[in-house]
Short mmCIF file of C-alpha atoms and ligand atoms in Angstrom, two decimals:
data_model
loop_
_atom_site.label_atom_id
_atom_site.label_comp_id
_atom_site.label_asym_id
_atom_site.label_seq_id
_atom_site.Cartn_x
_atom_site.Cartn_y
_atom_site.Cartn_z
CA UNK A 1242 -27.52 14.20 24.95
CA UNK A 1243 -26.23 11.44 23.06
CA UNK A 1244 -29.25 9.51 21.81
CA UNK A 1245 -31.03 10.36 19.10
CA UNK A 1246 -34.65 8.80 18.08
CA UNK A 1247 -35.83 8.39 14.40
CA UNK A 1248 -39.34 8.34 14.73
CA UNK A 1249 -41.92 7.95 11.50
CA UNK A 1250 -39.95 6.62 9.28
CA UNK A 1251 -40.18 3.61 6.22
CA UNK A 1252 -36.71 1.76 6.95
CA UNK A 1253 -35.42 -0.80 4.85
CA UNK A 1254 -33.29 -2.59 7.44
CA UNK A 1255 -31.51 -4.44 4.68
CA UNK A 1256 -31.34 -7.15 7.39
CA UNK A 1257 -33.31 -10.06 5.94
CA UNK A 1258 -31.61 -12.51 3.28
CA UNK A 1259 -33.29 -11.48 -0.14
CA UNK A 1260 -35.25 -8.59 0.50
CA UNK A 1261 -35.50 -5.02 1.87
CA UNK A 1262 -36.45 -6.04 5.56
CA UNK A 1263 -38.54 -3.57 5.26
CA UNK A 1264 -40.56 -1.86 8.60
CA UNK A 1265 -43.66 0.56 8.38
CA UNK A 1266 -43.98 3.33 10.58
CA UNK A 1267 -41.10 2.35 12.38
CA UNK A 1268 -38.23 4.00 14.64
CA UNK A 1269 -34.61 4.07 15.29
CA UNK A 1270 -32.76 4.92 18.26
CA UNK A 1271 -28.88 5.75 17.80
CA UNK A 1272 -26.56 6.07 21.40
CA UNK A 1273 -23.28 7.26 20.58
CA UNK A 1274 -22.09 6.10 17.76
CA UNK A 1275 -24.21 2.70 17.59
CA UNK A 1276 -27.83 1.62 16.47
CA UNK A 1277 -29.37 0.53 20.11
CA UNK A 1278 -32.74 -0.16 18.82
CA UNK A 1279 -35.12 -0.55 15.87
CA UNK A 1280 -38.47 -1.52 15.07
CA UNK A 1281 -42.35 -0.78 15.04
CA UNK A 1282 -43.56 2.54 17.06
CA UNK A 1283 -45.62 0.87 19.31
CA UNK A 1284 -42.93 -1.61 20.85
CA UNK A 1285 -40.36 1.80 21.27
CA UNK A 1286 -37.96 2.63 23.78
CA UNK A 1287 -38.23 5.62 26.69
CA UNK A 1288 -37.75 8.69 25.76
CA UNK A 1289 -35.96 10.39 28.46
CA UNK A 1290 -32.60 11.76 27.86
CA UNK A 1291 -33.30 10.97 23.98
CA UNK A 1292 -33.82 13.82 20.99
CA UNK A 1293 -36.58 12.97 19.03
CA UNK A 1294 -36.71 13.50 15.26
CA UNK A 1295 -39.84 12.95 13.19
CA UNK A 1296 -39.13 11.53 10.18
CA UNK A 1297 -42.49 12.49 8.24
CA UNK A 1298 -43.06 9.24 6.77
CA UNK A 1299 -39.48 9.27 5.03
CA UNK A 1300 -37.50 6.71 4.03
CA UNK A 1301 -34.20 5.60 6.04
CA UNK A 1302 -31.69 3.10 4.25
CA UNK A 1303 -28.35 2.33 5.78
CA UNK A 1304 -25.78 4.42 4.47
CA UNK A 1305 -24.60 3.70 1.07
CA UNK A 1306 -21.55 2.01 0.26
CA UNK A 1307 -19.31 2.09 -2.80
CA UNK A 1308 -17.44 -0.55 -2.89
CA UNK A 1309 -15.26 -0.19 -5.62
CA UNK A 1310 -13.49 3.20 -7.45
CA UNK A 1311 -10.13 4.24 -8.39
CA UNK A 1312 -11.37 8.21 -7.44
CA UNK A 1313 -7.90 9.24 -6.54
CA UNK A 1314 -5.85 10.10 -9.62
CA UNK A 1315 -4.15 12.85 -11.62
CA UNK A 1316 -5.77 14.23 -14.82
CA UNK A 1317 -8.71 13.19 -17.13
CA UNK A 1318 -8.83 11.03 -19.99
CA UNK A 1319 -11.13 12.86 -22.28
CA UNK A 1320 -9.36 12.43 -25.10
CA UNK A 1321 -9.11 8.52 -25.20
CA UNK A 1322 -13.09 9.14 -24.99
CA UNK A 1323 -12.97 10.70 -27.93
CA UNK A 1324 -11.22 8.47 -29.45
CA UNK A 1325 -13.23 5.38 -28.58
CA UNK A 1326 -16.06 7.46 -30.19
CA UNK A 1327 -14.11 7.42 -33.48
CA UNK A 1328 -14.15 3.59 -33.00
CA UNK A 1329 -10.94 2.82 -31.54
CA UNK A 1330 -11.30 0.18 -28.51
CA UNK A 1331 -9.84 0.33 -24.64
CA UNK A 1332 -7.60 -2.62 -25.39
CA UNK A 1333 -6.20 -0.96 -28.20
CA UNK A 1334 -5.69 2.19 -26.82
CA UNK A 1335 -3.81 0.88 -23.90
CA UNK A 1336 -1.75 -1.15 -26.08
CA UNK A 1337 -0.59 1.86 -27.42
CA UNK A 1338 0.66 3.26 -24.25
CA UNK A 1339 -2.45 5.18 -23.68
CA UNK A 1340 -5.21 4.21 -21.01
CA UNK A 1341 -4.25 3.42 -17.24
CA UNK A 1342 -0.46 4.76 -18.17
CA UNK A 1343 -1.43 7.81 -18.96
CA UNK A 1344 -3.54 8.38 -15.87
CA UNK A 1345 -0.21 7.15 -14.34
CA UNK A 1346 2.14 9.59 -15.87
CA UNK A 1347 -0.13 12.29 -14.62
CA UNK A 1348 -0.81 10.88 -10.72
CA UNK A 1349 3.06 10.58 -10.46
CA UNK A 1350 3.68 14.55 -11.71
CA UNK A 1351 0.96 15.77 -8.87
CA UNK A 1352 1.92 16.36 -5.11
CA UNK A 1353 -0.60 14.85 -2.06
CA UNK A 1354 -2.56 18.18 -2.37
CA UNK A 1355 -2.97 18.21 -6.02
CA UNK A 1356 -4.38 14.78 -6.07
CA UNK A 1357 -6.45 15.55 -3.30
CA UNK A 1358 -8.04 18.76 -4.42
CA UNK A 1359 -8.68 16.60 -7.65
CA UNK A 1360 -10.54 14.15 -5.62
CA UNK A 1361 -12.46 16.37 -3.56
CA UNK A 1362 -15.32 16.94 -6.29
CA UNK A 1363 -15.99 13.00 -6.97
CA UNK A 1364 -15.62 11.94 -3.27
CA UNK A 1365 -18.19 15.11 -2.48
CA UNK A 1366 -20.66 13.84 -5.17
CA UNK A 1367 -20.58 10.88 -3.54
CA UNK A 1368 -20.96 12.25 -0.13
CA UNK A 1369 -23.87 14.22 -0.93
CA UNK A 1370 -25.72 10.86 -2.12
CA UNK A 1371 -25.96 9.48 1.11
CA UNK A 1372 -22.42 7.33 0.59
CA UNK A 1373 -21.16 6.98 4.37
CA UNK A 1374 -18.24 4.58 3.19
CA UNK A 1375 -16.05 4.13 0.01
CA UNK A 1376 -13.62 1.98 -1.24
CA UNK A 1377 -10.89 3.64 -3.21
CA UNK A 1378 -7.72 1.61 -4.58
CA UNK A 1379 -4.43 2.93 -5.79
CA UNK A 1380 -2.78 1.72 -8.81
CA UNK A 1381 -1.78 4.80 -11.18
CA UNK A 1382 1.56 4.78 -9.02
CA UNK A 1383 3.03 1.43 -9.98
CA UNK A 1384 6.12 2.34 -8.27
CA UNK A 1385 6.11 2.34 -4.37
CA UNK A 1386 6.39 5.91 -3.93
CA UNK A 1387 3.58 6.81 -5.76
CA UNK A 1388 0.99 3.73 -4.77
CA UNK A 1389 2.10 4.87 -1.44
CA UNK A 1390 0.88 8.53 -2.15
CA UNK A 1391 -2.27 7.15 -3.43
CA UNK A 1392 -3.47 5.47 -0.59
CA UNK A 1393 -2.29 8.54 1.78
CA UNK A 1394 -4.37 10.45 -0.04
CA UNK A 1395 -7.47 7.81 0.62
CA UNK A 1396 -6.23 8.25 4.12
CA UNK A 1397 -7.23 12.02 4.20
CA UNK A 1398 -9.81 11.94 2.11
CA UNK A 1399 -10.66 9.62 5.41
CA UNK A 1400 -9.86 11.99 7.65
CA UNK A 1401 -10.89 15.26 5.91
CA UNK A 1402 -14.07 14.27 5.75
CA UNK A 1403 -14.83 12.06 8.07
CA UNK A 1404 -16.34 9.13 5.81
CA UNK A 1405 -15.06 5.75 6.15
CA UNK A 1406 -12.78 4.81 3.48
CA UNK A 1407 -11.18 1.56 2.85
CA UNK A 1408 -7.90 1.48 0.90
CA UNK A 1409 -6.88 -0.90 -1.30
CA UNK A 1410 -3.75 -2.23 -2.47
CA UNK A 1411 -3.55 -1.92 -6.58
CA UNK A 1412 -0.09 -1.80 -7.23
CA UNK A 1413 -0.82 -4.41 -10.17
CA UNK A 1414 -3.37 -3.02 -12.35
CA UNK A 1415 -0.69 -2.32 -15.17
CA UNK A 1416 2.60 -2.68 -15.88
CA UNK A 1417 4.45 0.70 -15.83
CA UNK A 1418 6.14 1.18 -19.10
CA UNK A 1419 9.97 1.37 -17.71
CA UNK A 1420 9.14 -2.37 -16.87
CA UNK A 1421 7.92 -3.36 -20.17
CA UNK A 1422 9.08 -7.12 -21.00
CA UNK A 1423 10.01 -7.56 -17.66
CA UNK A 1424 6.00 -7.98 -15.62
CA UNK A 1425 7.75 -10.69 -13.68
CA UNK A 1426 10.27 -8.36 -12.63
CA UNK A 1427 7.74 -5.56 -11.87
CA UNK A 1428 5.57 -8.54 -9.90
CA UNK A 1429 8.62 -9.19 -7.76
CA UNK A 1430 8.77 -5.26 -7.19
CA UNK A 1431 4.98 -5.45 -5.93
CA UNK A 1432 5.01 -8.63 -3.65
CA UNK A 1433 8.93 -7.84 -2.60
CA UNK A 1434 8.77 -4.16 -1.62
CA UNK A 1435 5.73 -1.91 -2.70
CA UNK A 1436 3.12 -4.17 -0.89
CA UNK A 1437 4.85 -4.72 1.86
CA UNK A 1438 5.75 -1.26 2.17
CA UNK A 1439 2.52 0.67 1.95
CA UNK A 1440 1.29 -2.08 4.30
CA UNK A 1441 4.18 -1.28 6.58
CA UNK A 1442 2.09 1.98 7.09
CA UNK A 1443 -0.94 0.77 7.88
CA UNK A 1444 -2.49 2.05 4.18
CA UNK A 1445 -3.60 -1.10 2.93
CA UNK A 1446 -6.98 -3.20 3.41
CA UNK A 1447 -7.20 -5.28 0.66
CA UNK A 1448 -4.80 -6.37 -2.26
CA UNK A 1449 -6.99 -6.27 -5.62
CA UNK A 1450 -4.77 -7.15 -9.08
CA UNK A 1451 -6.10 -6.62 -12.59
CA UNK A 1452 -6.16 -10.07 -14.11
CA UNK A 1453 -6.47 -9.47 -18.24
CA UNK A 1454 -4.53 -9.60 -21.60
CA UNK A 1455 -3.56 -5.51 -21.02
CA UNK A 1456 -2.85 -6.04 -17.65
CA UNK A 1457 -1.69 -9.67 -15.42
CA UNK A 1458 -1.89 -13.70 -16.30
CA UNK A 1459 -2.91 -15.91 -13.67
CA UNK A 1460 0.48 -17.20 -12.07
CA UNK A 1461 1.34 -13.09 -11.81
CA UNK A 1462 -2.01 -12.63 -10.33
CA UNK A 1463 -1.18 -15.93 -7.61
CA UNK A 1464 2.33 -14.32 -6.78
CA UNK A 1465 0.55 -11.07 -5.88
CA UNK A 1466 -2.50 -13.23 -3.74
CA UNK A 1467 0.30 -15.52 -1.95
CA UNK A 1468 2.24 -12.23 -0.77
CA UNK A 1469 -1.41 -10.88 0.59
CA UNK A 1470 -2.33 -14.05 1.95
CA UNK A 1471 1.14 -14.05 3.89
CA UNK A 1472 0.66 -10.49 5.12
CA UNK A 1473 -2.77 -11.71 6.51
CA UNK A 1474 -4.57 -9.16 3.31
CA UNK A 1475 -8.00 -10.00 1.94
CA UNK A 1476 -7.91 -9.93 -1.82
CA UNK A 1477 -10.06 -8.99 -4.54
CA UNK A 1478 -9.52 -9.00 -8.17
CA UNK A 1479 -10.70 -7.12 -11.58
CA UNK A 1480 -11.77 -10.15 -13.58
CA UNK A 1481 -13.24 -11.16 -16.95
CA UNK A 1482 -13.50 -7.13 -17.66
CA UNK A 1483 -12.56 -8.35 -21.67
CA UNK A 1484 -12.33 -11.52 -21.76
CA UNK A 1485 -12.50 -15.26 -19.84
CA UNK A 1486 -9.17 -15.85 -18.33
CA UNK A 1487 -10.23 -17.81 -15.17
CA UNK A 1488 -9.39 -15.03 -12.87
CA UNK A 1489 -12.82 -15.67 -10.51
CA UNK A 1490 -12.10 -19.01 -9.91
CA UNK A 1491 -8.06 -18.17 -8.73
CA UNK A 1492 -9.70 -15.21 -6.86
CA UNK A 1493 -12.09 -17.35 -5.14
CA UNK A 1494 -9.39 -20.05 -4.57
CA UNK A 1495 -7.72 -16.96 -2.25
CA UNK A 1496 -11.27 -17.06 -0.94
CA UNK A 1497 -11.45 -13.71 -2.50
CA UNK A 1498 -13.77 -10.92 -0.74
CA UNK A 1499 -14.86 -10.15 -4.08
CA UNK A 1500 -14.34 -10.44 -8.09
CA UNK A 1501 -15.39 -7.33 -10.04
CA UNK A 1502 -16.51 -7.04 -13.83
CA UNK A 1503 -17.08 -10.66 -14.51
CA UNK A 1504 -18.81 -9.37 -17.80
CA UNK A 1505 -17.32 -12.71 -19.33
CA UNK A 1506 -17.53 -15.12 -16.39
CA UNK A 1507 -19.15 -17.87 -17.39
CA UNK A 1508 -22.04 -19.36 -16.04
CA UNK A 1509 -19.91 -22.73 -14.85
CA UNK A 1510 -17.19 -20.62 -13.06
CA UNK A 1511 -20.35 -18.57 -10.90
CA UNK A 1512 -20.64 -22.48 -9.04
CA UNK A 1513 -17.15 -21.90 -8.60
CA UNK A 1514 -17.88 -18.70 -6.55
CA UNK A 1515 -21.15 -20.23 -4.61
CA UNK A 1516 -19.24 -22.25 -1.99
CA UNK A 1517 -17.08 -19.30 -1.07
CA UNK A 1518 -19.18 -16.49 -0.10
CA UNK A 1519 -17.34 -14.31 -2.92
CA UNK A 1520 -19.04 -11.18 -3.28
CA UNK A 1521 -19.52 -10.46 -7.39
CA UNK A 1522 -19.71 -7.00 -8.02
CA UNK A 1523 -21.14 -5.61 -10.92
CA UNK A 1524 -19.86 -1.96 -12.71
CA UNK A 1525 -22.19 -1.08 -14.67
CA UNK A 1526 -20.53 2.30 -15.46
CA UNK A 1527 -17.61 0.75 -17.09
CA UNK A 1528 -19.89 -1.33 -19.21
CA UNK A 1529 -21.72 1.82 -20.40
CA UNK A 1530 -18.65 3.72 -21.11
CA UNK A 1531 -17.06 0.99 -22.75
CA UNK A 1532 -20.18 0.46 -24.66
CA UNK A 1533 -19.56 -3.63 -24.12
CA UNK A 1534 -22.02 -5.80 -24.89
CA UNK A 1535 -21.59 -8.96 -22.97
CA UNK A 1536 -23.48 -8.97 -20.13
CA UNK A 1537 -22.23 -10.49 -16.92
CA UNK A 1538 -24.11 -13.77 -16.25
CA UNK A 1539 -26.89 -12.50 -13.80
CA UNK A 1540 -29.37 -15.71 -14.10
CA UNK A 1541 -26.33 -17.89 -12.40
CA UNK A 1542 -25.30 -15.47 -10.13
CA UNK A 1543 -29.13 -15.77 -8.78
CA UNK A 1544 -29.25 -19.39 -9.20
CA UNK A 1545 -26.35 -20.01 -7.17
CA UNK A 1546 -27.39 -17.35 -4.80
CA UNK A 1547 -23.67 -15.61 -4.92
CA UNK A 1548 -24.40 -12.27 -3.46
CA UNK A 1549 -24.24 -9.39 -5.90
CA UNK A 1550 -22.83 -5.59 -5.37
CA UNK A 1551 -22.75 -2.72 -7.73
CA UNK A 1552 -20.27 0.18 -7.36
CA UNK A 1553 -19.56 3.16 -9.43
CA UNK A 1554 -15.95 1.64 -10.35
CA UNK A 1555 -15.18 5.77 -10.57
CA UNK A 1556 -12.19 5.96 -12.34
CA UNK A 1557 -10.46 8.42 -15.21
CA UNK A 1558 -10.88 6.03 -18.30
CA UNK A 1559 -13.45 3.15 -18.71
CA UNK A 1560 -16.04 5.14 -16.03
CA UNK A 1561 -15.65 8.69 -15.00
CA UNK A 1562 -19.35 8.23 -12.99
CA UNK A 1563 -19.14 9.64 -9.48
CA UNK A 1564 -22.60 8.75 -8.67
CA UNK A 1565 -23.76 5.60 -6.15
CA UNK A 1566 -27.93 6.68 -7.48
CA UNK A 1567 -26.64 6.56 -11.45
CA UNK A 1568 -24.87 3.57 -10.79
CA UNK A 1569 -28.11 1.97 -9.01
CA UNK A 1570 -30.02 3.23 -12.15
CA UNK A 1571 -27.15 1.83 -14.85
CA UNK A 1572 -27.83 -1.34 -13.09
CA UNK A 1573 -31.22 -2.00 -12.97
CA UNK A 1574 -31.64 -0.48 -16.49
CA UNK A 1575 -28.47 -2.23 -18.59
CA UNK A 1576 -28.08 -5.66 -16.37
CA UNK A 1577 -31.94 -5.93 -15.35
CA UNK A 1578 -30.89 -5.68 -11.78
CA UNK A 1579 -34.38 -5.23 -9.43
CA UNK A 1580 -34.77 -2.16 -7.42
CA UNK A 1581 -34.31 -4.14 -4.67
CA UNK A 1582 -31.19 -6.23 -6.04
CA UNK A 1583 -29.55 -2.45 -6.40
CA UNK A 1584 -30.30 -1.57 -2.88
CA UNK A 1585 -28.83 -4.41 -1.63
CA UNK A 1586 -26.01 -3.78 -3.62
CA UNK A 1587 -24.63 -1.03 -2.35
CA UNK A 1588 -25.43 -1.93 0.95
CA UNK A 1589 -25.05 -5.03 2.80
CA UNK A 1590 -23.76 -6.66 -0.11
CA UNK A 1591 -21.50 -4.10 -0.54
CA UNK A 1592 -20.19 -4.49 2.86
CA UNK A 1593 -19.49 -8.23 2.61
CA UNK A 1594 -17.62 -7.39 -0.74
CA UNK A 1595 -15.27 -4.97 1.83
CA UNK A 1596 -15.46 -7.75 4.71
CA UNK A 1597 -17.20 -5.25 6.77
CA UNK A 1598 -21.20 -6.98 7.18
CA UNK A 1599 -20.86 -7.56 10.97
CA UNK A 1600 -20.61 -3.72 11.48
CA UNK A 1601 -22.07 -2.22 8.59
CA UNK A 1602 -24.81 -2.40 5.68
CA UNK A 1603 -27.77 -3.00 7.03
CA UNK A 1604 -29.94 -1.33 10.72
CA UNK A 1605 -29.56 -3.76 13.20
CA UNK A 1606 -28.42 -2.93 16.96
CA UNK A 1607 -25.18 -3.21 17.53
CA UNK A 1608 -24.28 -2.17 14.29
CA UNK A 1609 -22.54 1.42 13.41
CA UNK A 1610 -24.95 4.44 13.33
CA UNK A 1611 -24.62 5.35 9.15
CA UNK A 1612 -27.86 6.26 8.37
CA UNK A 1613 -29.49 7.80 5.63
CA UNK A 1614 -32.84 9.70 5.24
CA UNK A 1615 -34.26 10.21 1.73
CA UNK A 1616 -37.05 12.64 0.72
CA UNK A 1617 -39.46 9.63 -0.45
CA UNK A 1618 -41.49 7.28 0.51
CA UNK A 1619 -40.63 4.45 -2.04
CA UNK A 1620 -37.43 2.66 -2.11
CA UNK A 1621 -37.55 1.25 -5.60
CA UNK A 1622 -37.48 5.46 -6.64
CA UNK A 1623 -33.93 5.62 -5.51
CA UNK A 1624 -32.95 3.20 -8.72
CA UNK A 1625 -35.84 4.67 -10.75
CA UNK A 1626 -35.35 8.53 -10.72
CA UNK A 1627 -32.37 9.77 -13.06
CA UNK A 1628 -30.46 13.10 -12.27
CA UNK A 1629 -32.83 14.01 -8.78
CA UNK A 1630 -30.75 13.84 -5.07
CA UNK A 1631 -33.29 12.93 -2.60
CA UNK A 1632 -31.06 12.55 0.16
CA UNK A 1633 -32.73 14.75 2.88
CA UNK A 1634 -30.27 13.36 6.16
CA UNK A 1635 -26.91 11.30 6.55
CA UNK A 1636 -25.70 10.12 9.86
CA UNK A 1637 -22.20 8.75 10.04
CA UNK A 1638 -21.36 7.20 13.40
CA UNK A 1639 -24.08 8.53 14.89
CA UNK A 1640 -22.69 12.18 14.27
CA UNK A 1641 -25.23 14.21 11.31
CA UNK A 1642 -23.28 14.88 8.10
CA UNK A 1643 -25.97 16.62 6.63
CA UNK A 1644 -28.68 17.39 9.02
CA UNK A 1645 -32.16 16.38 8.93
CA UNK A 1646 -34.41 19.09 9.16
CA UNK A 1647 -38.26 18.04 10.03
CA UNK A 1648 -41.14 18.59 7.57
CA UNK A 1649 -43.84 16.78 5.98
CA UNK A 1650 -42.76 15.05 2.75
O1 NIG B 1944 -12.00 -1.01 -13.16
N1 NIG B 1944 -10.11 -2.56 -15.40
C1 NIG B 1944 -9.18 -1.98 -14.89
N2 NIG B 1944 -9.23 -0.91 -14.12
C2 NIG B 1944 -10.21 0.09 -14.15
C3 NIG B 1944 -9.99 1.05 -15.25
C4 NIG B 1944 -8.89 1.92 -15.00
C5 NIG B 1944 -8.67 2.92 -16.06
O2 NIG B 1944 -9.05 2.74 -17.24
O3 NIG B 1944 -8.04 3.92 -15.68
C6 NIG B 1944 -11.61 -0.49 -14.18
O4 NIG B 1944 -12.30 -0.44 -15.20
FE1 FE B 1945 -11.95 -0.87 -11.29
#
């Protein structure tokens, strides 16, 4: 029997333009690996041939997507965290050869399994939250053996456990030390052989380049887009993390898929972003860890109706947060994000900021079967409720993850 029917259930459909799309006492029927039919219980389908599940009243979102983390790496950075509690800032501790090089020094000494085994407690974390698809980028290889081994490990972290990942290209997020002086140089290794490589074997998604004093200038950041562009790669960029360098507006120029940070975009540059369906998306971990101050420029983002994600950004240094229902929380509660804002975020928003909204992010037939079903009855207490996992059910594809079992909630 391949069709399964929700039955009882809250759903926020995420389907409607600004809010939760939200149906009472509603049902969902899955066949195969697809959503063939939602809406009220009154209006729903024939049962024969179907297995019926009786959702007690619970809440079903789509499943949750993270749209944005570095989770496969070597190491830990807790000393640098220690240090930036004695004061010392990210900049300056990547200026010193610390920060993103040391994370590389330690992803190019581990083998495929090593890096995996480290990645199989933060991708797990995730998992158990109800995420049914995750970004992850490489970028502590900076040499094209080692972004290639990055993104094969996102490839069976794919596999392994059968969550949807989508890789992206990071091979500039900082320049390796035996290129220092020479970033042109090191561009022209990107563009000329390690993008072209890793997208040789079919690793690469998206091409994402950190654009910031520690890391790439602008015309770097448009030699990196133009190769993308040429290899017919959607781009997306870390921007205005520390400061205002105009990366948004060269981003959205590529008609970027997303920018990500913008803590210092200003509110000028978000009209740049309007006209081009730009995702922005927001990390609030990295702002905690970082302890920053300036917030991103959330009035003008709504204004100009640019659609906002959030994502966990889970990486070794600026936020070691594996957790989509934190993140939700960080962002309601530092950047004054809604409830509803944050469920949009890592949904459908989320899935235009990884080009994937016709198939994913919201319940609508036609669209893939990810489903989750969460032991409450409220939506705005997934944001709300700190350090509590009420994910009950998660159906990826239309195959259970974690299985639902019936009771009253
Ligand atoms: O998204 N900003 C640049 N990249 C990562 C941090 C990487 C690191 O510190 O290891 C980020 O914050
Ligand atoms: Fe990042």
């Amino acid at each position: 029997m391949s069709k399964t029917l929700l039955i009882n259930a809250r759903i926020a459909t995420m389907a409607d333009p600004s809010s939760l799309g939200l149906l009472n006492n509603a049902g969902l029927l899955v066949d195969g690996d697809t959503i063939a039919w939602i809406g009220p219980m009154a209006d729903g389908p024939d049962n024969a041939d179907t297995q019926i599940i009786n959702c007690g009243g619970r809440l079903i979102t789509p499943g949750l997507i993270d749209c944005h983390t570095h989770l496969v790496y070597g190491g830990d950075r807790a000393d640098e965290f220690e240090q930036r509690l004695e004061g010392m800032t990210y900049a300056e501790i990547s200026r010193r050869g610390g920060g993103i090089r040391s994370t590389v020094t330690a992803t190019r000494e581990a083998s495929e399994a090593e890096l995996l085994n480290q990645s199989r407690p933060r991708i797990e974390q995730l998992l158990n939250e109800g995420v049914t698809t995750v970004e992850i980028k490489s970028g502590y290889g900076l040499d094209c053996e080692n972004e290639i081994k990055m993104l094969r490990v996102a490839r069976q972290v794919e596999t392994e456990y059968s969550v949807r990942v989508m890789k992206t290209f990071l091979g500039a997020h900082a320049l390796p030390e035996e290129y220092i002086d020479r970033a042109d140089d090191y561009i022209s290794l990107v563009c000329d052989q390690m993008l072209p490589q890793a997208h040789a074997e079919g690793l690469v998604d998206a091409v994402d380049v950190f654009i910031e004093s520690i890391a790439f200038d602008l015309p770097q950041a448009q030699r990196v887009f133009e190769t993308a562009n040429a290899l017919g790669l959607p781009i997306k960029a870390h921007v205005e993390q520390l400061s205002d360098m105009g990366g948004a507006l060269l981003a959205s120029e590529f008609d970027a898929l997303s920018v990500d940070h913008i803590e210092y975009l200003s509110a000028e540059d978000v009209c740049g972003l309007a006209d081009k369906n730009t995702v922005a998306v927001l990390l609030p971990g990295a702002f905690y860890v970082l302890r920053e101050t300036q917030l991103p420029p959330i009035k003008a983002l709504r204004e100009q109706a640019v659609p906002i994600a959030i994502a966990s950004d889970a990486n070794p240094g600026s936020s070691p947060l594996n957790s989509i229902l934190m993140t939700m929380n960080m962002a309601c509660t530092l950047f004054s994000l809604t409830p509803v804002e944050a469920l949009r975020g890592v949904t459908i928003n989320a899935a235009r900021a990884l080009g994937l909204e016709s198939s994913h992010g919201s319940l609508e037939p036609g669209k893939q079967a990810d489903i989750v079903i969460w032991d409450l009855n409220k939506p705005s207490l997934l944001a709300y409720q700190i350090g509590i996992n009420p994910c009950s059910g998660v159906m990826q594809a239309g195959q259970w993850r974690k299985p639902f079992k019936e009771g009253a909630v």
